[in-house]
């Protein structure tokens, strides 16, 4: 497999939007997920998408965030709208070779991780 490299983070005001990207060469048939590590170091599953395009979201982001992959499945995206200060975190891309567990967003099931991109939302 290749590497997972995130980009697109930044600082925005509450209510704003950001689009994160994760280059994921070599992971086209993998379950892909976005996790975030908050300032208190807590890791939370945010969204996932399996190789067939089935999406799953944490309750905290439903209706505001959208996960997608490009047609070649080499890039993963996370569109984040109506951002809130509590969304402040390092957003990390992850991948693993399974489908049934993809929607569970359990960090212990993922074996491939990026280094993260920082998102800061001010009130």
PDB file of C-alpha atoms in Angstrom:
ATOM      1  CA  UNK A   1       0.000   0.000   0.000  1.00  0.00           C
ATOM      2  CA  UNK A   2       0.939   3.632  -0.328  1.00  0.00           C
ATOM      3  CA  UNK A   3       0.812   6.430   2.159  1.00  0.00           C
ATOM      4  CA  UNK A   4      -2.074   8.471   3.466  1.00  0.00           C
ATOM      5  CA  UNK A   5      -1.455  12.219   3.332  1.00  0.00           C
ATOM      6  CA  UNK A   6      -4.019  14.765   4.524  1.00  0.00           C
ATOM      7  CA  UNK A   7      -4.353  18.389   3.452  1.00  0.00           C
ATOM      8  CA  UNK A   8      -6.846  21.235   3.548  1.00  0.00           C
ATOM      9  CA  UNK A   9      -6.898  22.085   7.220  1.00  0.00           C
ATOM     10  CA  UNK A  10      -6.877  25.646   8.491  1.00  0.00           C
ATOM     11  CA  UNK A  11      -8.517  28.202  10.753  1.00  0.00           C
ATOM     12  CA  UNK A  12     -12.106  29.312  10.203  1.00  0.00           C
ATOM     13  CA  UNK A  13     -14.824  31.064  12.130  1.00  0.00           C
ATOM     14  CA  UNK A  14     -17.865  29.229  13.403  1.00  0.00           C
ATOM     15  CA  UNK A  15     -20.354  28.648  10.607  1.00  0.00           C
ATOM     16  CA  UNK A  16     -17.643  28.410   7.996  1.00  0.00           C
ATOM     17  CA  UNK A  17     -16.628  25.504   5.758  1.00  0.00           C
ATOM     18  CA  UNK A  18     -13.511  23.538   4.921  1.00  0.00           C
ATOM     19  CA  UNK A  19     -12.784  20.663   2.575  1.00  0.00           C
ATOM     20  CA  UNK A  20     -10.157  18.167   3.634  1.00  0.00           C
ATOM     21  CA  UNK A  21      -8.384  15.844   1.227  1.00  0.00           C
ATOM     22  CA  UNK A  22      -6.455  12.623   1.754  1.00  0.00           C
ATOM     23  CA  UNK A  23      -4.313  11.204  -1.009  1.00  0.00           C
ATOM     24  CA  UNK A  24      -4.674   7.441  -0.739  1.00  0.00           C
ATOM     25  CA  UNK A  25      -2.825   5.732  -3.559  1.00  0.00           C
ATOM     26  CA  UNK A  26      -3.011   1.962  -3.200  1.00  0.00           C
ATOM     27  CA  UNK A  27      -6.149   1.930  -1.057  1.00  0.00           C
ATOM     28  CA  UNK A  28      -8.839   1.957  -3.747  1.00  0.00           C
ATOM     29  CA  UNK A  29     -10.669  -1.135  -2.458  1.00  0.00           C
ATOM     30  CA  UNK A  30     -10.260  -0.285   1.224  1.00  0.00           C
ATOM     31  CA  UNK A  31     -12.656   1.124   3.743  1.00  0.00           C
ATOM     32  CA  UNK A  32     -11.564   4.736   4.286  1.00  0.00           C
ATOM     33  CA  UNK A  33     -12.283   6.789   7.353  1.00  0.00           C
ATOM     34  CA  UNK A  34     -11.797  10.195   8.890  1.00  0.00           C
ATOM     35  CA  UNK A  35     -10.991  10.448  12.583  1.00  0.00           C
ATOM     36  CA  UNK A  36     -10.206  13.479  14.697  1.00  0.00           C
ATOM     37  CA  UNK A  37      -8.092  14.026  17.783  1.00  0.00           C
ATOM     38  CA  UNK A  38      -9.383  16.801  19.948  1.00  0.00           C
ATOM     39  CA  UNK A  39      -7.212  19.080  22.149  1.00  0.00           C
ATOM     40  CA  UNK A  40      -7.939  16.769  25.094  1.00  0.00           C
ATOM     41  CA  UNK A  41      -6.324  13.971  23.024  1.00  0.00           C
ATOM     42  CA  UNK A  42      -9.583  12.067  22.612  1.00  0.00           C
ATOM     43  CA  UNK A  43      -9.814  10.234  19.269  1.00  0.00           C
ATOM     44  CA  UNK A  44     -13.229  10.162  17.605  1.00  0.00           C
ATOM     45  CA  UNK A  45     -14.454   8.512  14.430  1.00  0.00           C
ATOM     46  CA  UNK A  46     -16.023  11.131  12.166  1.00  0.00           C
ATOM     47  CA  UNK A  47     -17.006   9.504   8.868  1.00  0.00           C
ATOM     48  CA  UNK A  48     -16.257   6.486   6.715  1.00  0.00           C
ATOM     49  CA  UNK A  49     -16.890   5.243   3.204  1.00  0.00           C
ATOM     50  CA  UNK A  50     -16.443   1.693   1.980  1.00  0.00           C
ATOM     51  CA  UNK A  51     -15.307   0.486  -1.444  1.00  0.00           C
ATOM     52  CA  UNK A  52     -18.924   0.447  -2.675  1.00  0.00           C
ATOM     53  CA  UNK A  53     -19.580   3.999  -1.542  1.00  0.00           C
ATOM     54  CA  UNK A  54     -21.593   3.305   1.604  1.00  0.00           C
ATOM     55  CA  UNK A  55     -21.161   6.216   4.012  1.00  0.00           C
ATOM     56  CA  UNK A  56     -21.351   6.407   7.782  1.00  0.00           C
ATOM     57  CA  UNK A  57     -21.147   9.391  10.143  1.00  0.00           C
ATOM     58  CA  UNK A  58     -20.782  10.153  13.816  1.00  0.00           C
ATOM     59  CA  UNK A  59     -23.936  11.690  15.270  1.00  0.00           C
ATOM     60  CA  UNK A  60     -21.997  14.854  16.099  1.00  0.00           C
ATOM     61  CA  UNK A  61     -21.392  15.636  12.412  1.00  0.00           C
ATOM     62  CA  UNK A  62     -24.472  14.237  10.660  1.00  0.00           C
ATOM     63  CA  UNK A  63     -26.042  16.796   8.359  1.00  0.00           C
ATOM     64  CA  UNK A  64     -22.924  18.984   8.411  1.00  0.00           C
ATOM     65  CA  UNK A  65     -20.096  16.780   7.093  1.00  0.00           C
ATOM     66  CA  UNK A  66     -19.956  14.739   3.895  1.00  0.00           C
ATOM     67  CA  UNK A  67     -17.391  12.075   2.988  1.00  0.00           C
ATOM     68  CA  UNK A  68     -16.583  11.117  -0.607  1.00  0.00           C
ATOM     69  CA  UNK A  69     -13.968   9.582  -2.871  1.00  0.00           C
ATOM     70  CA  UNK A  70     -12.982  10.552  -6.371  1.00  0.00           C
ATOM     71  CA  UNK A  71     -13.743   8.236  -9.286  1.00  0.00           C
ATOM     72  CA  UNK A  72     -10.278   6.689  -9.230  1.00  0.00           C
ATOM     73  CA  UNK A  73     -10.614   6.149  -5.457  1.00  0.00           C
ATOM     74  CA  UNK A  74      -7.179   7.633  -4.899  1.00  0.00           C
ATOM     75  CA  UNK A  75      -8.388  10.679  -3.024  1.00  0.00           C
ATOM     76  CA  UNK A  76     -10.698  10.845  -0.029  1.00  0.00           C
ATOM     77  CA  UNK A  77     -12.541  14.042   0.854  1.00  0.00           C
ATOM     78  CA  UNK A  78     -14.336  15.430   3.879  1.00  0.00           C
ATOM     79  CA  UNK A  79     -16.555  18.429   3.216  1.00  0.00           C
ATOM     80  CA  UNK A  80     -17.234  20.188   6.511  1.00  0.00           C
ATOM     81  CA  UNK A  81     -19.996  22.806   6.663  1.00  0.00           C
ATOM     82  CA  UNK A  82     -21.424  24.859   9.526  1.00  0.00           C
ATOM     83  CA  UNK A  83     -18.287  24.268  11.560  1.00  0.00           C
ATOM     84  CA  UNK A  84     -18.451  24.664  15.327  1.00  0.00           C
ATOM     85  CA  UNK A  85     -15.686  25.385  17.877  1.00  0.00           C
ATOM     86  CA  UNK A  86     -16.063  21.817  19.157  1.00  0.00           C
ATOM     87  CA  UNK A  87     -14.965  20.570  15.713  1.00  0.00           C
ATOM     88  CA  UNK A  88     -11.465  21.878  16.469  1.00  0.00           C
ATOM     89  CA  UNK A  89      -9.108  18.905  16.150  1.00  0.00           C
ATOM     90  CA  UNK A  90      -6.429  17.229  14.109  1.00  0.00           C
ATOM     91  CA  UNK A  91      -8.248  15.343  11.335  1.00  0.00           C
ATOM     92  CA  UNK A  92      -6.661  12.050  10.408  1.00  0.00           C
ATOM     93  CA  UNK A  93      -7.279   9.794   7.419  1.00  0.00           C
ATOM     94  CA  UNK A  94      -7.310   6.016   7.974  1.00  0.00           C
ATOM     95  CA  UNK A  95      -7.768   2.899   5.856  1.00  0.00           C
ATOM     96  CA  UNK A  96      -8.353  -0.797   6.314  1.00  0.00           C
ATOM     97  CA  UNK A  97      -9.208  -3.843   4.193  1.00  0.00           C
ATOM     98  CA  UNK A  98     -12.770  -4.642   5.291  1.00  0.00           C
ATOM     99  CA  UNK A  99     -16.365  -3.652   4.578  1.00  0.00           C
ATOM    100  CA  UNK A 100     -18.546  -5.024   7.351  1.00  0.00           C
ATOM    101  CA  UNK A 101     -16.744  -3.052  10.041  1.00  0.00           C
ATOM    102  CA  UNK A 102     -16.376   0.117   7.995  1.00  0.00           C
ATOM    103  CA  UNK A 103     -19.463   1.870   9.355  1.00  0.00           C
ATOM    104  CA  UNK A 104     -18.494   1.160  12.980  1.00  0.00           C
ATOM    105  CA  UNK A 105     -15.691   3.780  12.864  1.00  0.00           C
ATOM    106  CA  UNK A 106     -13.708   1.943  15.534  1.00  0.00           C
ATOM    107  CA  UNK A 107     -10.133   3.251  15.556  1.00  0.00           C
ATOM    108  CA  UNK A 108      -8.832  -0.109  16.785  1.00  0.00           C
ATOM    109  CA  UNK A 109      -9.911  -1.752  13.513  1.00  0.00           C
ATOM    110  CA  UNK A 110      -7.851   0.536  11.252  1.00  0.00           C
ATOM    111  CA  UNK A 111      -4.216  -0.290  10.544  1.00  0.00           C
ATOM    112  CA  UNK A 112      -3.184   2.460   8.119  1.00  0.00           C
ATOM    113  CA  UNK A 113      -3.052   6.073   9.277  1.00  0.00           C
ATOM    114  CA  UNK A 114      -2.014   9.479   8.020  1.00  0.00           C
ATOM    115  CA  UNK A 115      -0.394  12.140  10.188  1.00  0.00           C
ATOM    116  CA  UNK A 116      -3.334  14.535  10.257  1.00  0.00           C
ATOM    117  CA  UNK A 117      -4.232  18.085   9.314  1.00  0.00           C
ATOM    118  CA  UNK A 118      -5.236  20.682  11.904  1.00  0.00           C
ATOM    119  CA  UNK A 119      -8.662  22.334  11.863  1.00  0.00           C
ATOM    120  CA  UNK A 120      -9.291  25.240  14.230  1.00  0.00           C
ATOM    121  CA  UNK A 121     -12.742  26.794  14.548  1.00  0.00           C
ATOM    122  CA  UNK A 122     -13.087  30.061  16.439  1.00  0.00           C
ATOM    123  CA  UNK A 123     -16.302  31.408  17.916  1.00  0.00           C
TER     124      UNK A 123
END
